[in-house]
Short mmCIF file of C-alpha atoms and ligand atoms in Angstrom, two decimals:
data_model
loop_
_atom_site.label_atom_id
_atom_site.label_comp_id
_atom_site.label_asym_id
_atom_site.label_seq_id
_atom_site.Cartn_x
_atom_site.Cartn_y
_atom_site.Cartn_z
CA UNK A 1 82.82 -67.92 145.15
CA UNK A 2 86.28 -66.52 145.03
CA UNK A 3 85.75 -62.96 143.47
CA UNK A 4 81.91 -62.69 146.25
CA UNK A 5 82.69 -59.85 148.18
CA UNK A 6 83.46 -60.76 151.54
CA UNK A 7 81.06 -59.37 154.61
CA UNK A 8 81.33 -59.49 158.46
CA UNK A 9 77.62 -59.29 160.27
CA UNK A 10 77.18 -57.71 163.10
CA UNK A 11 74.79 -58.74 165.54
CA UNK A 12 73.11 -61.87 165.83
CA UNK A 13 69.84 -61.50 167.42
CA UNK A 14 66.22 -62.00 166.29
CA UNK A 15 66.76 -60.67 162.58
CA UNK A 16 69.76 -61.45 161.49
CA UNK A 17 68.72 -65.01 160.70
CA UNK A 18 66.99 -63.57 157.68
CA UNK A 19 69.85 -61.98 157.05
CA UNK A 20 72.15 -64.87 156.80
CA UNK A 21 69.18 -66.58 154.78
CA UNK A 22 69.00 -63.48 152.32
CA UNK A 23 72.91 -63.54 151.78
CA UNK A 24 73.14 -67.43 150.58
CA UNK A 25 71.02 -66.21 147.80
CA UNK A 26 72.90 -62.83 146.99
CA UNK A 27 75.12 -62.93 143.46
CA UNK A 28 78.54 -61.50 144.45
CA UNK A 29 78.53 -61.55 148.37
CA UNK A 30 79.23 -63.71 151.20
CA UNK A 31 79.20 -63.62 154.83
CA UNK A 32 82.79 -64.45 156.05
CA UNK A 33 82.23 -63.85 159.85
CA UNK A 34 80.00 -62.86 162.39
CA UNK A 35 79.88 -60.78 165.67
CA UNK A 36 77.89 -60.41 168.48
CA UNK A 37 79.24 -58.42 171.84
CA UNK A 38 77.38 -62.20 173.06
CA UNK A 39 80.28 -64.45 171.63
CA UNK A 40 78.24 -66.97 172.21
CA UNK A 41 75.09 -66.10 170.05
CA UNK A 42 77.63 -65.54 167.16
CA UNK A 43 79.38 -69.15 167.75
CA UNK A 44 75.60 -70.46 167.89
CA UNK A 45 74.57 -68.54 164.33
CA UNK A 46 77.80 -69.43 162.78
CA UNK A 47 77.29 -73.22 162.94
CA UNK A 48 73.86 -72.95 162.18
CA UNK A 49 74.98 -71.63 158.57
CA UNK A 50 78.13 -72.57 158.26
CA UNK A 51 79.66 -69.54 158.68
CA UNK A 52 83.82 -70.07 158.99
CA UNK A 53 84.45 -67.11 161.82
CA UNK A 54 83.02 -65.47 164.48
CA UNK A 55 83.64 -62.75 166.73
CA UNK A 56 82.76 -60.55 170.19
CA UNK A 57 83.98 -57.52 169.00
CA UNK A 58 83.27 -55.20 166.05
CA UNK A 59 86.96 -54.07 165.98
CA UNK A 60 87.59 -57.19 164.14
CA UNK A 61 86.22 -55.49 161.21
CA UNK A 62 89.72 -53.48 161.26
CA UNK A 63 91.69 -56.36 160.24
CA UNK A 64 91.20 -55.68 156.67
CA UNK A 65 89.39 -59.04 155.91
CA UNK A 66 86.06 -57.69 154.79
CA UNK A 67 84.56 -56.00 151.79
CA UNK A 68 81.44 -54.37 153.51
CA UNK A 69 79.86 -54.97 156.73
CA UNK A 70 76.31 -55.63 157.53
CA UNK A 71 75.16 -53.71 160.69
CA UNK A 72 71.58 -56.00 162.50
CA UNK A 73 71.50 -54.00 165.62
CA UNK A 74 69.47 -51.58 167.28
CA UNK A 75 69.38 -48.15 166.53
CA UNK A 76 71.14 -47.28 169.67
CA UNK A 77 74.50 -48.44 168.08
CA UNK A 78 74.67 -47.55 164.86
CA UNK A 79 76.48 -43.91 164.98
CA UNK A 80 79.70 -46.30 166.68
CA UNK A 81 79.63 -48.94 164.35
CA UNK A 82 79.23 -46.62 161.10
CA UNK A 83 82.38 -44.70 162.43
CA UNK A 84 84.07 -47.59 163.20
CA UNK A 85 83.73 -49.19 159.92
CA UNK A 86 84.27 -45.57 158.02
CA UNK A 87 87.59 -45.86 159.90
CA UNK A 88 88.31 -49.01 158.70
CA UNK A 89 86.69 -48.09 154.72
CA UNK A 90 84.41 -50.16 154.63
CA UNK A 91 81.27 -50.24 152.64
CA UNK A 92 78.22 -50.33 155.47
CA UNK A 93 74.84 -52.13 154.78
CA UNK A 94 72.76 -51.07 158.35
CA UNK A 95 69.32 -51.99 159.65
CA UNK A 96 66.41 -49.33 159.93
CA UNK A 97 66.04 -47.30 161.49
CA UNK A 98 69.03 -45.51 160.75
CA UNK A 99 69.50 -43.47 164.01
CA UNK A 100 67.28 -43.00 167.57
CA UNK A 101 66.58 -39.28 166.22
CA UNK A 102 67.04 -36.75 163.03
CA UNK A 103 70.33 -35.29 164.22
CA UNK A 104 72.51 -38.28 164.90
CA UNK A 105 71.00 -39.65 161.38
CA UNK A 106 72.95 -36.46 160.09
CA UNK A 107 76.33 -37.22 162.07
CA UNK A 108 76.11 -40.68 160.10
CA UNK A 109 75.72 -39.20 156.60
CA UNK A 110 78.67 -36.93 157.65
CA UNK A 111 80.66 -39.54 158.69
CA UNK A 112 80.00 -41.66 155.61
CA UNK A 113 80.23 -38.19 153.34
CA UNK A 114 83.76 -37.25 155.19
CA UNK A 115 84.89 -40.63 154.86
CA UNK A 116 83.99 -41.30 151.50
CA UNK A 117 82.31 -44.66 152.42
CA UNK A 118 79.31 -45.31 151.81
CA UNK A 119 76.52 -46.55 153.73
CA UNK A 120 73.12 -47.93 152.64
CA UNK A 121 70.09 -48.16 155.15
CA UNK A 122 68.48 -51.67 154.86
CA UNK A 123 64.61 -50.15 154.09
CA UNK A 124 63.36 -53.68 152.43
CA UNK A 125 59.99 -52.32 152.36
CA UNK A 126 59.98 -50.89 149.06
CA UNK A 127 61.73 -54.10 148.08
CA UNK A 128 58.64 -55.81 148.85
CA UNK A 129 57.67 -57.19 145.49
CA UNK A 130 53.87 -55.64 145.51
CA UNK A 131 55.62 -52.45 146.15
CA UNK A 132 58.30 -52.77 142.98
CA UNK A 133 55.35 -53.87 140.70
CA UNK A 134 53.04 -50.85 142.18
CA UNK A 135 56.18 -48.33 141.34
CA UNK A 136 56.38 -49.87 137.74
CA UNK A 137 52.47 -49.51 137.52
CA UNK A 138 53.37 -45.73 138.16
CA UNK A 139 56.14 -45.74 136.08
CA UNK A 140 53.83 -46.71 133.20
CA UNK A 141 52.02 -43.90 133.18
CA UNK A 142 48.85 -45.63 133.26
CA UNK A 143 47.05 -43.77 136.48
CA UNK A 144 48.68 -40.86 135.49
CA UNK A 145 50.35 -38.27 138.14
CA UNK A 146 49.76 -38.87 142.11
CA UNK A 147 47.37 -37.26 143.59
CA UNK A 148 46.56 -39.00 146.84
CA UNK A 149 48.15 -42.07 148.76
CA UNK A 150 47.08 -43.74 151.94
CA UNK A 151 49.23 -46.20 153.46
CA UNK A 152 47.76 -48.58 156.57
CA UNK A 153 49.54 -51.17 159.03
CA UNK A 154 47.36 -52.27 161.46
CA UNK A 155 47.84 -55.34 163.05
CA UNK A 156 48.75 -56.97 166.58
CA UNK A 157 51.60 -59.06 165.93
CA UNK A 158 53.57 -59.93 169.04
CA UNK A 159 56.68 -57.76 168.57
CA UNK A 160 57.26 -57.65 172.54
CA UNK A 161 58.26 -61.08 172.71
CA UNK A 162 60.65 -61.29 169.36
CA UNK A 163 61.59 -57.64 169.69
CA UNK A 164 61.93 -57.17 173.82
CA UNK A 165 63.99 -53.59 173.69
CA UNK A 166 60.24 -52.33 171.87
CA UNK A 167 58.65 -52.07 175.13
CA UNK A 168 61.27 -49.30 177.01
CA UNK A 169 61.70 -47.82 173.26
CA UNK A 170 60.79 -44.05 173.96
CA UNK A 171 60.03 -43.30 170.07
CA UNK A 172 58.72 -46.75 169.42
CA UNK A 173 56.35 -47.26 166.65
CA UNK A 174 57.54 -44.09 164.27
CA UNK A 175 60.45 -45.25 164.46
CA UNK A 176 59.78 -49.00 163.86
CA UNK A 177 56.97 -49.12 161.45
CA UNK A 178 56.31 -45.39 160.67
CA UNK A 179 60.05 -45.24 158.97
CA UNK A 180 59.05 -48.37 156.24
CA UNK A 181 56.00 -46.21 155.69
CA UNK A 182 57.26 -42.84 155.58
CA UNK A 183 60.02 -44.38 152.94
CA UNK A 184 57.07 -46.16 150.82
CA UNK A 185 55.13 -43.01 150.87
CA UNK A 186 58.35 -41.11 149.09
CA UNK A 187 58.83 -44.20 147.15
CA UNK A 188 55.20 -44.39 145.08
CA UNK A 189 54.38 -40.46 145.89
CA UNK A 190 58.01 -38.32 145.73
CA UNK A 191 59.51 -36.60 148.74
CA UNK A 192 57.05 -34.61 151.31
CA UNK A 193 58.35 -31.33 153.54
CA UNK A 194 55.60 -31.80 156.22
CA UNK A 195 53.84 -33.47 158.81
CA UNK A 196 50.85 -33.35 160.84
CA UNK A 197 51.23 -36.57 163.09
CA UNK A 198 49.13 -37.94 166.31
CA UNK A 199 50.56 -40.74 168.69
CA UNK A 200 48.69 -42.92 170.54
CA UNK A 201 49.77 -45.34 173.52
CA UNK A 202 47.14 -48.11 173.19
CA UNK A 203 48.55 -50.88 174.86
CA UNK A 204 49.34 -49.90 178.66
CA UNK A 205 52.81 -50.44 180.10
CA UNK A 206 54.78 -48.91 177.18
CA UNK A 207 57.43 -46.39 177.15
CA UNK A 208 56.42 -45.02 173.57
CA UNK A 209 53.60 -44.63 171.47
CA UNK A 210 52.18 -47.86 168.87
CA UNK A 211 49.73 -46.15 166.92
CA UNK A 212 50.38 -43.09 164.87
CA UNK A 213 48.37 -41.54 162.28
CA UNK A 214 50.07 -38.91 159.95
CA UNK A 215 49.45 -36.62 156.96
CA UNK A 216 51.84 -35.96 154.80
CA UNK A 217 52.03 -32.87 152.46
CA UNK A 218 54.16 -33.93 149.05
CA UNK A 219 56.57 -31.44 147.28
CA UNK A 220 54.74 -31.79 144.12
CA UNK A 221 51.21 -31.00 146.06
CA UNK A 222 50.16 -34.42 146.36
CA UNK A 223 49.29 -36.02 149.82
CA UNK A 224 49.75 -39.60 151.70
CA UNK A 225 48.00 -40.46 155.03
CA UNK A 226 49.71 -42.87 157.06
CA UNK A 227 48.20 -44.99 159.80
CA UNK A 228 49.99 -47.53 161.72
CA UNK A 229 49.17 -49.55 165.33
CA UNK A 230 50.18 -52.57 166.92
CA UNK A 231 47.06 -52.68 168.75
CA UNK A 232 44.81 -53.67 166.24
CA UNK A 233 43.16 -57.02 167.03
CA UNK A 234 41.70 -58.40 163.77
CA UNK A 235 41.05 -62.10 162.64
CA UNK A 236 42.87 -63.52 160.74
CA UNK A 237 46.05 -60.88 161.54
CA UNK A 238 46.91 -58.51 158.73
CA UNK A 239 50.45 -58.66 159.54
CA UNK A 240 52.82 -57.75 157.41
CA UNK A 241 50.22 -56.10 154.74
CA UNK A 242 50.53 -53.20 154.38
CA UNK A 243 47.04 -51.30 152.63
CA UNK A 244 45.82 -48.95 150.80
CA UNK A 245 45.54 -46.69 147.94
CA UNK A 246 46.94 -44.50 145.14
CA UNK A 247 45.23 -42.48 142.96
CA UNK A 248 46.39 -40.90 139.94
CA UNK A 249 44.85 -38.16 137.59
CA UNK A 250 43.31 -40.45 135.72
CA UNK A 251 43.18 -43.57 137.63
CA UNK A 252 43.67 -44.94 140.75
CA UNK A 253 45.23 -48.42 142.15
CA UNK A 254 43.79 -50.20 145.38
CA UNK A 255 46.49 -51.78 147.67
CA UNK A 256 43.92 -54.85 148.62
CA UNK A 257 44.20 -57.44 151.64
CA UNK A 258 46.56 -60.96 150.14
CA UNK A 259 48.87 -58.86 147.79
CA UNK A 260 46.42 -57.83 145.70
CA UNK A 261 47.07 -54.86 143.27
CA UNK A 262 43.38 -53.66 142.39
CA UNK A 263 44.09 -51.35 138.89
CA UNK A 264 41.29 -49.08 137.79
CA UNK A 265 42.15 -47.11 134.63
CA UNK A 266 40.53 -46.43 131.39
CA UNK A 267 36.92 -47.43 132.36
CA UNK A 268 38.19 -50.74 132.94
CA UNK A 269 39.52 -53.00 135.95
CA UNK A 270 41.96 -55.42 136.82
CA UNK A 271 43.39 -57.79 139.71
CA UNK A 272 46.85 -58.65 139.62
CA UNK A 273 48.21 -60.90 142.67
CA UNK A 274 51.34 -60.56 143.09
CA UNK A 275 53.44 -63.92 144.45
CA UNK A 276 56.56 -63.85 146.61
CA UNK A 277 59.38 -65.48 145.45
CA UNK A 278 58.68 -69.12 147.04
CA UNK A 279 62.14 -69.25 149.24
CA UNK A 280 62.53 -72.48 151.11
CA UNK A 281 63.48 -70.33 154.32
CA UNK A 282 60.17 -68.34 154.58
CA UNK A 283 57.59 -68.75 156.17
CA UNK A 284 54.25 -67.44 157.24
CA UNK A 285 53.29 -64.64 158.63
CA UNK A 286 56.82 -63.29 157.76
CA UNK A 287 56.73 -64.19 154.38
CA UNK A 288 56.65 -61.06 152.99
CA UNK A 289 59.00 -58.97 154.81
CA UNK A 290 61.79 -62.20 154.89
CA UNK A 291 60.88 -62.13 150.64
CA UNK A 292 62.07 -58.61 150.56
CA UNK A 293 65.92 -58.94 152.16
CA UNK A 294 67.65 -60.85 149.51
CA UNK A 295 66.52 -58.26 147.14
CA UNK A 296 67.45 -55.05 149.34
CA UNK A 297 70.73 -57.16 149.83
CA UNK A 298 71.32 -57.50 146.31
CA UNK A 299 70.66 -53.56 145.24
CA UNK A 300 73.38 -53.32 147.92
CA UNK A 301 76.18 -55.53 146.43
CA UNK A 302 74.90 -54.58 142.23
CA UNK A 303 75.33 -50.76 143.42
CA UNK A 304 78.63 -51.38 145.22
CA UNK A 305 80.31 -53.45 142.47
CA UNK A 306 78.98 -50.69 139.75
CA UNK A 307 79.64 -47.52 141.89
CA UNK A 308 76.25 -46.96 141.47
CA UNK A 309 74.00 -44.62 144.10
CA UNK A 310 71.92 -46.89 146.69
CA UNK A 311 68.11 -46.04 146.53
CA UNK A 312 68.36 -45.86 150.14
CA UNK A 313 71.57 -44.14 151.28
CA UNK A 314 72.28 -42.56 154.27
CA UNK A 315 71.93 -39.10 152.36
CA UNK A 316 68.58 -39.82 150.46
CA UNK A 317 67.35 -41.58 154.20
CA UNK A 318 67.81 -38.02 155.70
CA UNK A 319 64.48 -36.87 153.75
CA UNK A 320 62.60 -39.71 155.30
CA UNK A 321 64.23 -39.61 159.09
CA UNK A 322 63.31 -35.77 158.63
CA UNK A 323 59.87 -36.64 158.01
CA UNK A 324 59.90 -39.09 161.02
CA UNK A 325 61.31 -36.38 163.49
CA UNK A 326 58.87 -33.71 162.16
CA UNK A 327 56.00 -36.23 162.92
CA UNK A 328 57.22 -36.61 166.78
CA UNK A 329 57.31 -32.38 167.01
CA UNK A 330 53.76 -32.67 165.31
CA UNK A 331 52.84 -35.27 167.90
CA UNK A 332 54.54 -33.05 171.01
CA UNK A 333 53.00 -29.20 169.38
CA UNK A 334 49.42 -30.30 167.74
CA UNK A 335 50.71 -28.57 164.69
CA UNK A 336 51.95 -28.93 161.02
CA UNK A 337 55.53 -29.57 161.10
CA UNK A 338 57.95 -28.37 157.92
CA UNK A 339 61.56 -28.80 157.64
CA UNK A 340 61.59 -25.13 157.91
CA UNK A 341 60.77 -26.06 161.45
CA UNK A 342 63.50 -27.98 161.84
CA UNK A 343 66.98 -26.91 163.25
CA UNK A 344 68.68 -28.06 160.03
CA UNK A 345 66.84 -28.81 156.95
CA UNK A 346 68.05 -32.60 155.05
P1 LIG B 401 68.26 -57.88 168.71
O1 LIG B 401 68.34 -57.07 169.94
O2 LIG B 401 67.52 -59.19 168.73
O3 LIG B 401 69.73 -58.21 168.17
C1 LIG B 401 70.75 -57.23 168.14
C2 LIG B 401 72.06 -57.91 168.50
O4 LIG B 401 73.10 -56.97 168.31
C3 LIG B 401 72.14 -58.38 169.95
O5 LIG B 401 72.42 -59.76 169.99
C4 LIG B 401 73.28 -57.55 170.54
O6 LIG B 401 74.07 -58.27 171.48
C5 LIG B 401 74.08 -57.22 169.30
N1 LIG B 401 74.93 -56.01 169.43
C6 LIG B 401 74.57 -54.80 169.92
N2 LIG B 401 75.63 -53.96 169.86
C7 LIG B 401 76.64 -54.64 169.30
C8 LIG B 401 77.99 -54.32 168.99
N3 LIG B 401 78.51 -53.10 169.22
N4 LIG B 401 78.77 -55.26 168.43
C9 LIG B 401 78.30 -56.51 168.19
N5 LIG B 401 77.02 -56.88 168.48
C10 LIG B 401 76.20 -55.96 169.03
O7 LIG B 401 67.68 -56.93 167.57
P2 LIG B 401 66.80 -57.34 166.27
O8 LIG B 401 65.38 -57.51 166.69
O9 LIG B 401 67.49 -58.40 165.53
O10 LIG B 401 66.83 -55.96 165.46
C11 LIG B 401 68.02 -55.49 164.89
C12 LIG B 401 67.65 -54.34 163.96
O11 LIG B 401 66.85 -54.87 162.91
C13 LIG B 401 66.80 -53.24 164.62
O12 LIG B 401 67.27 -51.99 164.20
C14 LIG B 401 65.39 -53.49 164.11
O13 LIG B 401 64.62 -52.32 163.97
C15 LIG B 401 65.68 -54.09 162.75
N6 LIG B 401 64.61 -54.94 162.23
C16 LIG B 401 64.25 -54.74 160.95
C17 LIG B 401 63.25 -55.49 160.38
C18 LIG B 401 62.88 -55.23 158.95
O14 LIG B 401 61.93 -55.79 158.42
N7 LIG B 401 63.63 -54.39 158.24
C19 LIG B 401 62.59 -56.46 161.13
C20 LIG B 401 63.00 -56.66 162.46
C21 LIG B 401 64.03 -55.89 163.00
O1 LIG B 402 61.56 -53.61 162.63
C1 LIG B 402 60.65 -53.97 161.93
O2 LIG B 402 60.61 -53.65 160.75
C2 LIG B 402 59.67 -54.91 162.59
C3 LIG B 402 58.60 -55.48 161.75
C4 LIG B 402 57.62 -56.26 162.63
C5 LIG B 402 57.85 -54.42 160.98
O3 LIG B 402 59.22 -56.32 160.85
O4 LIG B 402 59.26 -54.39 163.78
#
């Protein structure tokens, strides 16, 4: 363990348990110390894995001990602790979504860009497994070029009780679920330039919206529809499946309910379910999502250590927290909404 790369975490709330999971099985990293402005949940989460420090204050991360930092709070705080850690150079790993809105996303990029450090949004999503072995699928060739996507989360998991700060959230379930979707949808279908977006508050009491339902125009004149709601009461839950579709020119694949990749091409037909990785940590209904942060974690440290480009940097993010910001001027106007529309363009 002596040449891992050494990483402070900060904050230690509900997720960052997966996070401390996902980093005992990372090649070439470790998590030296923690820190949570609650010293006291960061003493708790350090003895619970065994971590050797841990902290109430993110300044700590100026006394040169760590390799990269890996930011697990709300979006509220991430412009600070991006320029805090660009002032200290050091490589940033930091939760979706990136920032509360489009422009303070930018100021982050420009910090990272001016500083020369760079930072790496933690969109596990397309980590998912199904979605790696859907992108090879297109890779292949075998359903030809994108034509049409559709992308559906629907479920009522009980995010209100894990995830409190959701229910005074003003731009709540864009900016929680919409942003995995909107990357996915750039992912499997290339980048998009416009939105048509409508926001519904289903659930009364909320400060935000937690259903939205978007369309998506593609720059290569394909298109995605997106529909998302935590207040959609099925048995048993859907959560964390995401559904759905992609067709091709000459085929099409069907995004079915269990991790089931339905492939229709050539006249012919085939099923392939696709199995997480079994981690002793997991557990249901969070398989799925906890299956994906080892590997985002990974991409993280293998692109660091080569000087390679992260999938998901803050400058690639920009095109999908555009597409996110254009969706809530959709939602506000009833109209289209191009990054023409925007005040700056990604
Ligand atoms: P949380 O509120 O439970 O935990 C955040 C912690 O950060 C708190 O304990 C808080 O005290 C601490 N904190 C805030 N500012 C700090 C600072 N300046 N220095 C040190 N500690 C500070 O939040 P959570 O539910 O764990 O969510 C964290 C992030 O993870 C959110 O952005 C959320 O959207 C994201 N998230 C992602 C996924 C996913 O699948 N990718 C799932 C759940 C949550
Ligand atoms: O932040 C998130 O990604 C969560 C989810 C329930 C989707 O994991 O809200």
């Amino acid at each position: 363990m002596t040449d891992s790369l050494k990483g402070l975490l900060i904050g230690c709330g509900f997720f960052s348990r997966n996070h401390l999971h996902g980093w005992a099985e990372v090649d070439g990293a470790e998590i030296a110390a923690v820190c949570d402005l609650d010293v006291s949940k960061a003493q708790a989460i350090a003895q619970d894995f065994s971590i050797p420090a841990w902290h109430g204050d993110a300044s700590v991360m100026n006394a040169g001990d760590f390799d990269f930092v890996d930011i697990c709070t709300t979006m509220d705080t991430h412009e600070t602790l991006v320029a805090q850690a660009a002032a200290a150079e050091i490589p940033v790993i930091i939760q979706k979504p990136l920032g509360p809105d489009f422009a303070t996303c930018r100021r982050i990029d420009q910090i990272s860009r001016e500083a020369g450090i760079p930072v790496m949004v933690h969109e596990n999503f397309r980590f998912q497994k199904l979605f790696l072995r859907l992108r090879d699928i297109l890779d292949s060739g075998e359903i030809g070029e994108t034509s049409f996507g559709r992308l559906s989360w629907r479920n009522d998991i009980d995010v209100y009780t894990s995830q409190p700060y959701l229910l005074k959230t003003e731009r709540f379930m864009i900016m929680d679920v919409g942003i995995h979707m909107l990357d996915l949808a750039r992912f499997l279908m290339g980048d998009a330039d416009a939105v048509t977006c409508l926001n519904q508050s289903v659930k009364e009491g909320l400060a935000g919206e937690d259903a939205s339902t978007f369309l998506l125009r593609h720059k290569n004149g394909s298109v995605t529809a997106i529909d998302i709601s935590y207040a959609s009461h099925r048995t048993p839950s859907l959560f964390p499946q995401t559904l759905g579709v992609i067709e091709g020119r000459g085929g099409t694949v069907q995004i079915l309910e269990n991790e089931v990749l339905r492939v229709h091409s050539g006249g012919n037909i085939r099923d392939e379910k696709i199995e997480d990785d079994g981690r002793d940590w997991t557990s249901s209904p969070w398989t799925q999502i906890q299956d994906s942060v080892p590997r985002t974690q990974q991409h993280f440290i293998d692109s660091l250590c080569h000087g390679r480009a992260f999938q998901t940097s803050a400058e690639d993010s920009l095109q999908t927290y555009a597409l996110a910001e254009a969706a809530y001027r959709s939602a506000e106007s009833g109209r289209l909404v191009s990054f023409d529309d925007l005040e700056t363009a990604p």
